[in-house]
Amino acid sequence: MDLRVGRKYRIGRKIGSGSFGDIYLGTNIISGEEVAIKLENIRAKHPQLEYEAKVYKALCGGVGIPFVRWFGTECDYNAMVIDLLGPSLEDLFSYCNRKFSYKTVLLLADQLLCRIEFIHARSFIHRDIKPDNFLMGIGKKGSQVNVIDFGLAKKYRDPRTYVHIPYRENKNLTGTARYASINTHLGIEQSRRDDLESLGYVLIYFCRGSLPWQGLKAATKRQKYDRILEKKMSIPAEVLAHGLPIEFTQYLNYVRSLRFEDKPDYMYLRRLFRDLFVKEHYVYDYIFDWTVFKYKLHQQQQQQQQQQQQQQKVIQGKNTAAENGKADEKKKVLTHQKVQPTQQQYYQDANKPGAPVKPLLQQTQNQAVAVPDPADMAIPAYRVQRYQVAHPNNQQTQPQTQQQQQQMYYQQQSKPVAAQQVQASGHQGQTVADQSGAQQSQQASVNPAWL
């Protein structure tokens, strides 16, 4: 469903909540610019959004004050369209592991004092100073602190006559108890001093990570507020700021000493922190802790990506080496299968009638061919007699003695081996092998091996 306010602002997802309403991400359907839209039900018991819009307009033009683009009523809601801002200081505090460096605290303190001074100059007090109500800008204004949520703001004097509001007591606590001033807990009407005391608690909170009165338990909210007040009153500024630079103690003692209608010396307070900034040799470069933290986080992510890429390369290299090893083993198996029969297999095959004469042992090139020793191959006499009976026509050409018959037999058997040696040496291998094969086929008829 397409929900719009002011005809041209489309409502998106929820991004936060204020004192009296929820905040949504909006989009200008004409320009595409993103904005913030704060909605409040018109049936709310104490509607404040219209009043807050008027305060924004009264403060319009100040540095760090969001600009109200549109206010009106749509269906059952009051709607206010303002500038879209970045994260709050509370969000950034959590992002930085709930501890800010002195440099970041001092950079923030200077801007926060300027924002509060401007609000007071326009005759308003905020009455709800806390980290959640200070937002950093976006884009080119990313280092600028902005103040939001003026639903509890109040005029402390008449804008025309500058007459201060009267001192009153028995007031209910307004604001956030954690950062509220002691006078606010006591029910005294708030004035400029109370905004500054709340700011002091915020700065110490940033330095220490917490405040001593956090986490107190009580049965009712009123009892909890009383316990917080008791804790605040029992801790002097020197103890609260123990371990911190002396300027934080001086700040708290000064704002607590102000009377109800006193005008604070904003320049003195700024000078305290600026002198400390110079004394610590910091550079006013607007580089906050979250800026450094994001940079380190980005570097860590890049290093992790590089390590993952290197690990992937190593794994791929191992897989490739394993595949190559398997291929080599397969080649070895195939080469082993192609090896020719051994000498024993040759004699077994040669005993078959009509079997062609085979080389004794065929091996790879550059290796010697095994030739049997003639002394180990004596032909039995009965085989010679059988041969003479079976081939009477060839007896004239056969040697008369057994020694001559053996010599002729060895010469016939050595011819295939000589052909194999010629083929291995590479000199007319094919021609000699063919001739040797022809001689083998002719000698098969006179080979006595099958007898």
mmCIF file of C-alpha atoms in Angstrom, residues 17-405:
data_model
loop_
_atom_site.group_PDB
_atom_site.id
_atom_site.type_symbol
_atom_site.label_atom_id
_atom_site.label_comp_id
_atom_site.label_asym_id
_atom_site.label_seq_id
_atom_site.Cartn_x
_atom_site.Cartn_y
_atom_site.Cartn_z
ATOM 1 C CA SER A 17 10.806 6.811 17.833
ATOM 2 C CA GLY A 18 10.648 10.080 19.723
ATOM 3 C CA SER A 19 8.952 11.332 22.875
ATOM 4 C CA PHE A 20 5.482 11.345 21.384
ATOM 5 C CA GLY A 21 5.669 9.609 18.012
ATOM 6 C CA ASP A 22 7.367 7.224 15.620
ATOM 7 C CA ILE A 23 9.788 8.212 12.875
ATOM 8 C CA TYR A 24 9.741 6.695 9.382
ATOM 9 C CA LEU A 25 11.969 6.899 6.347
ATOM 10 C CA GLY A 26 10.269 8.933 3.625
ATOM 11 C CA THR A 27 10.920 9.735 -0.007
ATOM 12 C CA ASN A 28 10.067 12.786 -2.076
ATOM 13 C CA ILE A 29 8.374 11.170 -5.088
ATOM 14 C CA ILE A 30 9.242 14.164 -7.271
ATOM 15 C CA SER A 31 12.948 14.628 -6.510
ATOM 16 C CA GLY A 32 13.711 11.203 -5.010
ATOM 17 C CA GLU A 33 15.272 12.833 -1.933
ATOM 18 C CA GLU A 34 15.026 10.886 1.317
ATOM 19 C CA VAL A 35 13.485 12.572 4.374
ATOM 20 C CA ALA A 36 12.337 11.693 7.878
ATOM 21 C CA ILE A 37 8.607 11.574 8.643
ATOM 22 C CA LYS A 38 7.389 11.716 12.226
ATOM 23 C CA LEU A 39 3.827 10.515 12.846
ATOM 24 C CA GLU A 40 1.593 10.994 15.884
ATOM 25 C CA ASN A 41 -1.913 9.656 16.395
ATOM 26 C CA ILE A 42 -4.422 12.496 16.642
ATOM 27 C CA ARG A 43 -6.116 10.602 19.494
ATOM 28 C CA ALA A 44 -2.970 10.769 21.649
ATOM 29 C CA LYS A 45 -3.649 11.849 25.230
ATOM 30 C CA HIS A 46 -1.133 14.683 25.061
ATOM 31 C CA PRO A 47 -0.446 15.571 21.405
ATOM 32 C CA GLN A 48 2.929 17.285 21.064
ATOM 33 C CA LEU A 49 3.918 17.018 17.399
ATOM 34 C CA GLU A 50 2.280 20.275 16.364
ATOM 35 C CA TYR A 51 4.033 22.080 19.203
ATOM 36 C CA GLU A 52 7.368 20.477 18.269
ATOM 37 C CA ALA A 53 6.955 21.630 14.667
ATOM 38 C CA LYS A 54 6.465 25.190 15.921
ATOM 39 C CA VAL A 55 9.660 24.968 17.999
ATOM 40 C CA TYR A 56 11.595 23.754 14.946
ATOM 41 C CA LYS A 57 10.309 26.711 12.957
ATOM 42 C CA ALA A 58 11.269 29.087 15.777
ATOM 43 C CA LEU A 59 14.798 27.650 15.737
ATOM 44 C CA CYS A 60 14.955 27.516 11.941
ATOM 45 C CA GLY A 61 18.267 28.637 10.476
ATOM 46 C CA GLY A 62 20.474 27.510 13.326
ATOM 47 C CA VAL A 63 23.440 25.246 12.726
ATOM 48 C CA GLY A 64 22.554 21.682 13.653
ATOM 49 C CA ILE A 65 18.781 22.312 13.675
ATOM 50 C CA PRO A 66 16.833 20.119 11.188
ATOM 51 C CA PHE A 67 14.594 21.928 8.706
ATOM 52 C CA VAL A 68 10.843 21.187 8.764
ATOM 53 C CA ARG A 69 9.629 20.674 5.185
ATOM 54 C CA TRP A 70 5.960 20.039 5.876
ATOM 55 C CA PHE A 71 3.510 19.607 8.744
ATOM 56 C CA GLY A 72 -0.137 18.611 8.559
ATOM 57 C CA THR A 73 -2.750 15.979 9.264
ATOM 58 C CA GLU A 74 -3.248 12.880 7.133
ATOM 59 C CA CYS A 75 -6.124 10.530 8.016
ATOM 60 C CA ASP A 76 -5.730 9.813 11.744
ATOM 61 C CA TYR A 77 -2.170 11.093 12.101
ATOM 62 C CA ASN A 78 -0.317 14.324 12.518
ATOM 63 C CA ALA A 79 2.732 14.234 10.263
ATOM 64 C CA MET A 80 5.943 16.255 10.230
ATOM 65 C CA VAL A 81 8.499 15.965 7.428
ATOM 66 C CA ILE A 82 12.054 17.006 8.370
ATOM 67 C CA ASP A 83 15.633 16.497 7.177
ATOM 68 C CA LEU A 84 16.992 12.974 7.288
ATOM 69 C CA LEU A 85 19.960 12.636 9.642
ATOM 70 C CA GLY A 86 22.523 9.992 10.544
ATOM 71 C CA PRO A 87 23.004 7.843 13.677
ATOM 72 C CA SER A 88 22.620 9.156 17.195
ATOM 73 C CA LEU A 89 25.517 9.557 19.601
ATOM 74 C CA GLU A 90 24.091 6.692 21.644
ATOM 75 C CA ASP A 91 24.203 4.422 18.595
ATOM 76 C CA LEU A 92 27.774 5.478 17.828
ATOM 77 C CA PHE A 93 28.718 5.023 21.478
ATOM 78 C CA SER A 94 27.540 1.416 21.343
ATOM 79 C CA TYR A 95 29.257 0.983 17.977
ATOM 80 C CA CYS A 96 32.570 2.006 19.576
ATOM 81 C CA ASN A 97 32.229 -0.542 22.409
ATOM 82 C CA ARG A 98 30.700 2.034 24.775
ATOM 83 C CA LYS A 99 33.808 4.133 25.287
ATOM 84 C CA PHE A 100 34.894 7.363 23.617
ATOM 85 C CA SER A 101 38.409 8.782 23.628
ATOM 86 C CA TYR A 102 39.076 12.209 25.159
ATOM 87 C CA LYS A 103 39.572 13.632 21.692
ATOM 88 C CA THR A 104 36.113 12.524 20.539
ATOM 89 C CA VAL A 105 34.486 13.747 23.768
ATOM 90 C CA LEU A 106 36.152 17.160 23.463
ATOM 91 C CA LEU A 107 35.199 17.477 19.784
ATOM 92 C CA LEU A 108 31.601 16.698 20.704
ATOM 93 C CA ALA A 109 31.600 18.957 23.773
ATOM 94 C CA ASP A 110 32.505 22.008 21.704
ATOM 95 C CA GLN A 111 29.649 21.444 19.255
ATOM 96 C CA LEU A 112 27.113 20.474 21.924
ATOM 97 C CA LEU A 113 27.796 23.643 23.896
ATOM 98 C CA CYS A 114 27.292 25.685 20.722
ATOM 99 C CA ARG A 115 23.940 23.968 20.000
ATOM 100 C CA ILE A 116 22.657 24.497 23.525
ATOM 101 C CA GLU A 117 23.784 28.121 23.539
ATOM 102 C CA PHE A 118 21.883 28.728 20.281
ATOM 103 C CA ILE A 119 18.705 27.131 21.664
ATOM 104 C CA HIS A 120 18.953 29.264 24.794
ATOM 105 C CA ALA A 121 19.540 32.346 22.664
ATOM 106 C CA ARG A 122 16.170 31.674 20.992
ATOM 107 C CA SER A 123 14.544 31.682 24.455
ATOM 108 C CA PHE A 124 14.071 27.896 24.672
ATOM 109 C CA ILE A 125 15.431 25.200 26.953
ATOM 110 C CA HIS A 126 15.501 21.627 25.673
ATOM 111 C CA ARG A 127 14.785 19.768 28.949
ATOM 112 C CA ASP A 128 15.737 16.358 27.532
ATOM 113 C CA ILE A 129 19.478 16.467 26.899
ATOM 114 C CA LYS A 130 20.723 12.917 26.252
ATOM 115 C CA PRO A 131 22.865 11.064 23.665
ATOM 116 C CA ASP A 132 19.788 9.765 21.826
ATOM 117 C CA ASN A 133 18.713 13.308 20.931
ATOM 118 C CA PHE A 134 21.976 14.265 19.235
ATOM 119 C CA LEU A 135 22.354 12.966 15.698
ATOM 120 C CA MET A 136 25.276 13.239 13.316
ATOM 121 C CA GLY A 137 24.669 14.542 9.822
ATOM 122 C CA ILE A 138 25.021 12.656 6.562
ATOM 123 C CA GLY A 139 27.049 13.283 3.430
ATOM 124 C CA LYS A 140 29.044 16.490 3.495
ATOM 125 C CA LYS A 141 27.632 17.284 6.956
ATOM 126 C CA GLY A 142 28.687 13.959 8.426
ATOM 127 C CA SER A 143 30.813 15.610 11.142
ATOM 128 C CA GLN A 144 28.082 18.025 12.279
ATOM 129 C CA VAL A 145 26.094 17.373 15.457
ATOM 130 C CA ASN A 146 22.336 17.996 15.194
ATOM 131 C CA VAL A 147 19.730 18.383 17.948
ATOM 132 C CA ILE A 148 16.309 16.736 17.658
ATOM 133 C CA ASP A 149 13.192 15.945 19.692
ATOM 134 C CA PHE A 150 11.911 19.272 20.969
ATOM 135 C CA GLY A 151 8.660 17.816 22.260
ATOM 136 C CA LEU A 152 9.628 18.717 25.840
ATOM 137 C CA ALA A 153 11.238 22.072 25.005
ATOM 138 C CA LYS A 154 9.934 25.146 26.794
ATOM 139 C CA LYS A 155 10.401 28.889 26.726
ATOM 140 C CA TYR A 156 12.262 30.038 29.810
ATOM 141 C CA ARG A 157 11.724 33.740 29.071
ATOM 142 C CA ASP A 158 9.555 36.032 27.011
ATOM 143 C CA PRO A 159 11.170 36.445 23.560
ATOM 144 C CA ARG A 160 10.291 40.152 23.437
ATOM 145 C CA THR A 161 10.886 41.400 26.965
ATOM 146 C CA TYR A 162 13.389 38.706 28.007
ATOM 147 C CA VAL A 163 11.561 38.383 31.300
ATOM 148 C CA HIS A 164 12.514 35.063 32.894
ATOM 149 C CA ILE A 165 9.845 32.599 33.968
ATOM 150 C CA PRO A 166 9.249 32.520 37.728
ATOM 151 C CA TYR A 167 10.878 30.095 40.102
ATOM 152 C CA ARG A 168 8.563 27.248 41.057
ATOM 153 C CA GLU A 169 8.740 23.981 42.949
ATOM 154 C CA ASN A 170 6.788 20.730 43.206
ATOM 155 C CA LYS A 171 7.195 20.048 39.510
ATOM 156 C CA ASN A 172 7.145 16.539 38.097
ATOM 157 C CA LEU A 173 10.334 15.167 36.630
ATOM 158 C CA THR A 174 10.580 16.098 32.968
ATOM 159 C CA GLY A 175 13.134 14.395 30.739
ATOM 160 C CA THR A 176 15.307 11.320 31.291
ATOM 161 C CA ALA A 177 16.169 10.466 34.895
ATOM 162 C CA ARG A 178 19.685 9.225 34.094
ATOM 163 C CA TYR A 179 20.797 12.652 32.840
ATOM 164 C CA ALA A 180 18.380 14.905 34.741
ATOM 165 C CA SER A 181 19.840 17.598 36.999
ATOM 166 C CA ILE A 182 19.592 17.444 40.771
ATOM 167 C CA ASN A 183 17.204 20.416 40.804
ATOM 168 C CA THR A 184 14.931 18.623 38.339
ATOM 169 C CA HIS A 185 14.782 15.620 40.689
ATOM 170 C CA LEU A 186 13.900 18.008 43.512
ATOM 171 C CA GLY A 187 10.902 19.285 41.539
ATOM 172 C CA ILE A 188 12.320 22.745 40.790
ATOM 173 C CA GLU A 189 11.401 24.500 37.564
ATOM 174 C CA GLN A 190 14.084 23.956 34.957
ATOM 175 C CA SER A 191 16.178 26.723 33.445
ATOM 176 C CA ARG A 192 19.356 27.073 31.409
ATOM 177 C CA ARG A 193 21.577 25.633 34.134
ATOM 178 C CA ASP A 194 19.722 22.310 34.025
ATOM 179 C CA ASP A 195 20.432 21.729 30.323
ATOM 180 C CA LEU A 196 24.132 22.299 30.999
ATOM 181 C CA GLU A 197 24.200 19.995 34.031
ATOM 182 C CA SER A 198 22.591 17.252 31.945
ATOM 183 C CA LEU A 199 25.265 17.835 29.296
ATOM 184 C CA GLY A 200 27.950 17.364 31.962
ATOM 185 C CA TYR A 201 26.514 13.944 32.845
ATOM 186 C CA VAL A 202 26.466 13.035 29.143
ATOM 187 C CA LEU A 203 30.153 13.926 28.728
ATOM 188 C CA ILE A 204 31.194 11.918 31.800
ATOM 189 C CA TYR A 205 29.057 9.044 30.542
ATOM 190 C CA PHE A 206 31.014 9.119 27.275
ATOM 191 C CA CYS A 207 34.347 9.135 29.120
ATOM 192 C CA ARG A 208 33.614 6.464 31.721
ATOM 193 C CA GLY A 209 31.187 4.259 29.790
ATOM 194 C CA SER A 210 28.484 4.488 32.476
ATOM 195 C CA LEU A 211 27.212 6.541 35.403
ATOM 196 C CA PRO A 212 27.151 5.410 39.078
ATOM 197 C CA TRP A 213 23.348 5.548 39.311
ATOM 198 C CA GLN A 214 22.709 3.249 36.364
ATOM 199 C CA GLY A 215 21.073 -0.104 37.055
ATOM 200 C CA LEU A 216 19.419 0.834 40.352
ATOM 201 C CA LYS A 217 16.370 -1.316 41.154
ATOM 202 C CA ALA A 218 13.133 -0.203 42.797
ATOM 203 C CA ALA A 219 9.525 -1.326 43.090
ATOM 204 C CA THR A 220 8.052 1.778 41.466
ATOM 205 C CA LYS A 221 9.250 4.449 39.101
ATOM 206 C CA ARG A 222 8.958 7.074 41.802
ATOM 207 C CA GLN A 223 11.136 5.046 44.160
ATOM 208 C CA LYS A 224 13.681 4.558 41.404
ATOM 209 C CA TYR A 225 13.833 8.303 40.781
ATOM 210 C CA ASP A 226 14.358 8.857 44.509
ATOM 211 C CA ARG A 227 17.251 6.397 44.590
ATOM 212 C CA ILE A 228 18.855 8.088 41.580
ATOM 213 C CA LEU A 229 18.499 11.484 43.283
ATOM 214 C CA GLU A 230 20.048 10.160 46.474
ATOM 215 C CA LYS A 231 22.991 8.753 44.551
ATOM 216 C CA LYS A 232 23.563 11.968 42.600
ATOM 217 C CA MET A 233 23.490 14.119 45.716
ATOM 218 C CA SER A 234 25.892 11.840 47.596
ATOM 219 C CA ILE A 235 28.583 11.936 44.912
ATOM 220 C CA PRO A 236 30.530 15.200 44.619
ATOM 221 C CA ALA A 237 31.871 16.336 41.271
ATOM 222 C CA GLU A 238 35.436 15.396 42.250
ATOM 223 C CA VAL A 239 34.387 11.779 42.857
ATOM 224 C CA LEU A 240 32.145 11.572 39.816
ATOM 225 C CA ALA A 241 34.944 12.812 37.548
ATOM 226 C CA HIS A 242 37.708 10.926 39.356
ATOM 227 C CA GLY A 243 40.439 9.860 36.957
ATOM 228 C CA LEU A 244 39.316 12.328 34.296
ATOM 229 C CA PRO A 245 41.010 15.631 33.452
ATOM 230 C CA ILE A 246 40.332 18.382 36.010
ATOM 231 C CA GLU A 247 38.310 20.337 33.438
ATOM 232 C CA PHE A 248 35.344 17.951 33.826
ATOM 233 C CA THR A 249 35.255 18.587 37.577
ATOM 234 C CA GLN A 250 35.466 22.338 36.997
ATOM 235 C CA TYR A 251 32.612 22.148 34.506
ATOM 236 C CA LEU A 252 30.282 20.319 36.921
ATOM 237 C CA ASN A 253 31.104 22.577 39.862
ATOM 238 C CA TYR A 254 30.398 25.650 37.739
ATOM 239 C CA VAL A 255 26.994 24.589 36.350
ATOM 240 C CA ARG A 256 25.851 23.297 39.749
ATOM 241 C CA SER A 257 26.693 26.674 41.280
ATOM 242 C CA LEU A 258 24.436 28.621 38.898
ATOM 243 C CA ARG A 259 21.266 30.199 40.234
ATOM 244 C CA PHE A 260 17.852 29.773 38.634
ATOM 245 C CA GLU A 261 17.931 32.882 36.406
ATOM 246 C CA ASP A 262 21.692 33.087 35.841
ATOM 247 C CA LYS A 263 22.985 33.277 32.308
ATOM 248 C CA PRO A 264 25.740 30.702 31.907
ATOM 249 C CA ASP A 265 29.144 31.756 30.640
ATOM 250 C CA TYR A 266 29.175 29.557 27.548
ATOM 251 C CA MET A 267 32.502 30.927 26.373
ATOM 252 C CA TYR A 268 34.162 29.976 29.657
ATOM 253 C CA LEU A 269 32.835 26.426 29.393
ATOM 254 C CA ARG A 270 33.979 26.078 25.792
ATOM 255 C CA ARG A 271 37.379 27.471 26.706
ATOM 256 C CA LEU A 272 37.792 24.812 29.387
ATOM 257 C CA PHE A 273 37.540 22.016 26.857
ATOM 258 C CA ARG A 274 39.367 23.839 24.075
ATOM 259 C CA ASP A 275 42.368 24.469 26.313
ATOM 260 C CA LEU A 276 42.349 20.807 27.311
ATOM 261 C CA PHE A 277 42.191 19.889 23.626
ATOM 262 C CA VAL A 278 45.292 21.969 22.906
ATOM 263 C CA LYS A 279 47.082 20.727 26.025
ATOM 264 C CA GLU A 280 46.618 17.128 24.859
ATOM 265 C CA HIS A 281 48.045 18.079 21.424
ATOM 266 C CA TYR A 282 44.955 16.912 19.556
ATOM 267 C CA VAL A 283 44.220 18.017 16.004
ATOM 268 C CA TYR A 284 40.871 19.577 15.189
ATOM 269 C CA ASP A 285 40.338 17.352 12.142
ATOM 270 C CA TYR A 286 36.816 16.024 12.917
ATOM 271 C CA ILE A 287 38.124 12.465 12.974
ATOM 272 C CA PHE A 288 35.966 10.778 15.617
ATOM 273 C CA ASP A 289 36.372 7.350 17.165
ATOM 274 C CA TRP A 290 33.732 5.815 14.924
ATOM 275 C CA THR A 291 35.601 7.148 11.877
ATOM 276 C CA VAL A 292 38.763 5.308 12.943
ATOM 277 C CA PHE A 293 36.748 2.275 13.995
ATOM 278 C CA LYS A 294 35.058 2.058 10.599
ATOM 279 C CA TYR A 295 38.426 2.382 8.863
ATOM 280 C CA LYS A 296 39.949 -0.404 10.971
ATOM 281 C CA LEU A 297 36.887 -2.555 10.433
ATOM 282 C CA HIS A 298 37.163 -1.968 6.692
ATOM 283 C CA GLN A 299 40.842 -2.959 6.780
ATOM 284 C CA GLN A 300 40.039 -6.116 8.731
ATOM 285 C CA GLN A 301 37.374 -7.048 6.208
ATOM 286 C CA GLN A 302 39.823 -6.514 3.357
ATOM 287 C CA GLN A 303 42.459 -8.645 5.109
ATOM 288 C CA GLN A 304 39.911 -11.382 5.697
ATOM 289 C CA GLN A 305 38.915 -11.306 2.042
ATOM 290 C CA GLN A 306 42.565 -11.518 0.983
ATOM 291 C CA GLN A 307 43.167 -14.449 3.336
ATOM 292 C CA GLN A 308 40.107 -16.227 1.992
ATOM 293 C CA GLN A 309 41.295 -15.680 -1.569
ATOM 294 C CA GLN A 310 44.762 -17.028 -0.692
ATOM 295 C CA GLN A 311 43.217 -20.066 0.985
ATOM 296 C CA GLN A 312 41.079 -20.703 -2.077
ATOM 297 C CA LYS A 313 44.173 -20.495 -4.290
ATOM 298 C CA VAL A 314 46.018 -22.969 -2.051
ATOM 299 C CA ILE A 315 43.064 -25.356 -2.139
ATOM 300 C CA GLN A 316 42.807 -25.051 -5.904
ATOM 301 C CA GLY A 317 46.556 -25.702 -6.211
ATOM 302 C CA LYS A 318 46.273 -28.822 -4.048
ATOM 303 C CA ASN A 319 43.328 -30.075 -6.099
ATOM 304 C CA THR A 320 45.254 -29.465 -9.322
ATOM 305 C CA ALA A 321 48.312 -31.283 -7.957
ATOM 306 C CA ALA A 322 46.135 -34.198 -6.861
ATOM 307 C CA GLU A 323 44.531 -34.394 -10.290
ATOM 308 C CA ASN A 324 47.955 -34.308 -11.957
ATOM 309 C CA GLY A 325 49.173 -37.049 -9.625
ATOM 310 C CA LYS A 326 46.202 -39.232 -10.487
ATOM 311 C CA ALA A 327 46.851 -38.652 -14.185
ATOM 312 C CA ASP A 328 50.514 -39.653 -13.754
ATOM 313 C CA GLU A 329 49.531 -42.816 -11.904
ATOM 314 C CA LYS A 330 47.063 -43.662 -14.650
ATOM 315 C CA LYS A 331 49.782 -43.198 -17.273
ATOM 316 C CA LYS A 332 52.109 -45.479 -15.301
ATOM 317 C CA VAL A 333 49.435 -48.173 -15.142
ATOM 318 C CA LEU A 334 48.781 -47.921 -18.858
ATOM 319 C CA THR A 335 52.521 -48.029 -19.616
ATOM 320 C CA HIS A 336 52.916 -51.096 -17.400
ATOM 321 C CA GLN A 337 50.061 -52.829 -19.195
ATOM 322 C CA LYS A 338 51.769 -52.237 -22.569
ATOM 323 C CA VAL A 339 54.994 -54.058 -21.567
ATOM 324 C CA GLN A 340 55.599 -57.133 -23.837
ATOM 325 C CA PRO A 341 55.630 -60.704 -22.489
ATOM 326 C CA THR A 342 58.610 -61.886 -20.478
ATOM 327 C CA GLN A 343 61.148 -64.534 -21.495
ATOM 328 C CA GLN A 344 59.124 -67.224 -19.727
ATOM 329 C CA GLN A 345 55.946 -66.229 -21.592
ATOM 330 C CA TYR A 346 57.906 -66.344 -24.871
ATOM 331 C CA TYR A 347 58.944 -69.963 -24.369
ATOM 332 C CA GLN A 348 55.401 -70.903 -23.355
ATOM 333 C CA ASP A 349 53.988 -69.370 -26.551
ATOM 334 C CA ALA A 350 56.820 -70.743 -28.695
ATOM 335 C CA ASN A 351 55.899 -74.320 -27.750
ATOM 336 C CA LYS A 352 52.596 -73.941 -29.590
ATOM 337 C CA PRO A 353 52.632 -75.326 -33.191
ATOM 338 C CA GLY A 354 52.739 -72.606 -35.836
ATOM 339 C CA ALA A 355 53.372 -69.832 -33.303
ATOM 340 C CA PRO A 356 55.417 -66.981 -34.737
ATOM 341 C CA VAL A 357 58.800 -66.333 -33.283
ATOM 342 C CA LYS A 358 58.601 -63.480 -30.718
ATOM 343 C CA PRO A 359 61.368 -61.462 -29.202
ATOM 344 C CA LEU A 360 62.676 -62.779 -25.930
ATOM 345 C CA LEU A 361 61.901 -59.595 -24.010
ATOM 346 C CA GLN A 362 60.786 -56.234 -25.364
ATOM 347 C CA GLN A 363 61.559 -53.269 -23.190
ATOM 348 C CA THR A 364 61.586 -49.518 -23.630
ATOM 349 C CA GLN A 365 64.210 -47.820 -25.715
ATOM 350 C CA ASN A 366 67.709 -47.183 -24.353
ATOM 351 C CA GLN A 367 67.490 -50.441 -22.360
ATOM 352 C CA ALA A 368 69.469 -53.622 -23.077
ATOM 353 C CA VAL A 369 67.639 -56.648 -24.523
ATOM 354 C CA ALA A 370 68.071 -59.835 -22.511
ATOM 355 C CA VAL A 371 69.617 -62.608 -24.649
ATOM 356 C CA PRO A 372 69.806 -66.067 -23.088
ATOM 357 C CA ASP A 373 73.190 -67.721 -22.646
ATOM 358 C CA PRO A 374 73.678 -70.563 -25.154
ATOM 359 C CA ALA A 375 75.180 -72.727 -22.432
ATOM 360 C CA ASP A 376 71.788 -72.637 -20.656
ATOM 361 C CA MET A 377 69.877 -73.784 -23.736
ATOM 362 C CA ALA A 378 71.294 -77.279 -24.599
ATOM 363 C CA ILE A 379 68.965 -79.222 -26.932
ATOM 364 C CA PRO A 380 68.174 -82.722 -25.714
ATOM 365 C CA ALA A 381 69.342 -85.542 -27.993
ATOM 366 C CA TYR A 382 65.864 -87.033 -28.336
ATOM 367 C CA ARG A 383 64.582 -83.776 -29.842
ATOM 368 C CA VAL A 384 67.357 -83.835 -32.442
ATOM 369 C CA GLN A 385 66.447 -87.409 -33.362
ATOM 370 C CA ARG A 386 62.768 -86.503 -33.687
ATOM 371 C CA TYR A 387 63.635 -83.628 -35.969
ATOM 372 C CA GLN A 388 65.747 -85.855 -38.218
ATOM 373 C CA VAL A 389 62.964 -88.411 -38.480
ATOM 374 C CA ALA A 390 60.349 -85.766 -39.264
ATOM 375 C CA HIS A 391 62.519 -83.969 -41.827
ATOM 376 C CA PRO A 392 64.647 -86.494 -43.649
ATOM 377 C CA ASN A 393 65.062 -84.192 -46.656
ATOM 378 C CA ASN A 394 66.736 -81.542 -44.569
ATOM 379 C CA GLN A 395 69.304 -83.830 -43.032
ATOM 380 C CA GLN A 396 71.902 -83.010 -45.690
ATOM 381 C CA THR A 397 71.768 -79.350 -44.779
ATOM 382 C CA GLN A 398 71.726 -79.967 -41.046
ATOM 383 C CA PRO A 399 74.959 -80.227 -39.108
ATOM 384 C CA GLN A 400 76.130 -83.776 -38.402
ATOM 385 C CA THR A 401 77.169 -83.117 -34.823
ATOM 386 C CA GLN A 402 75.029 -82.047 -31.879
ATOM 387 C CA GLN A 403 77.268 -79.056 -31.282
ATOM 388 C CA GLN A 404 76.725 -77.787 -34.857
ATOM 389 C CA GLN A 405 72.947 -78.271 -34.523
#
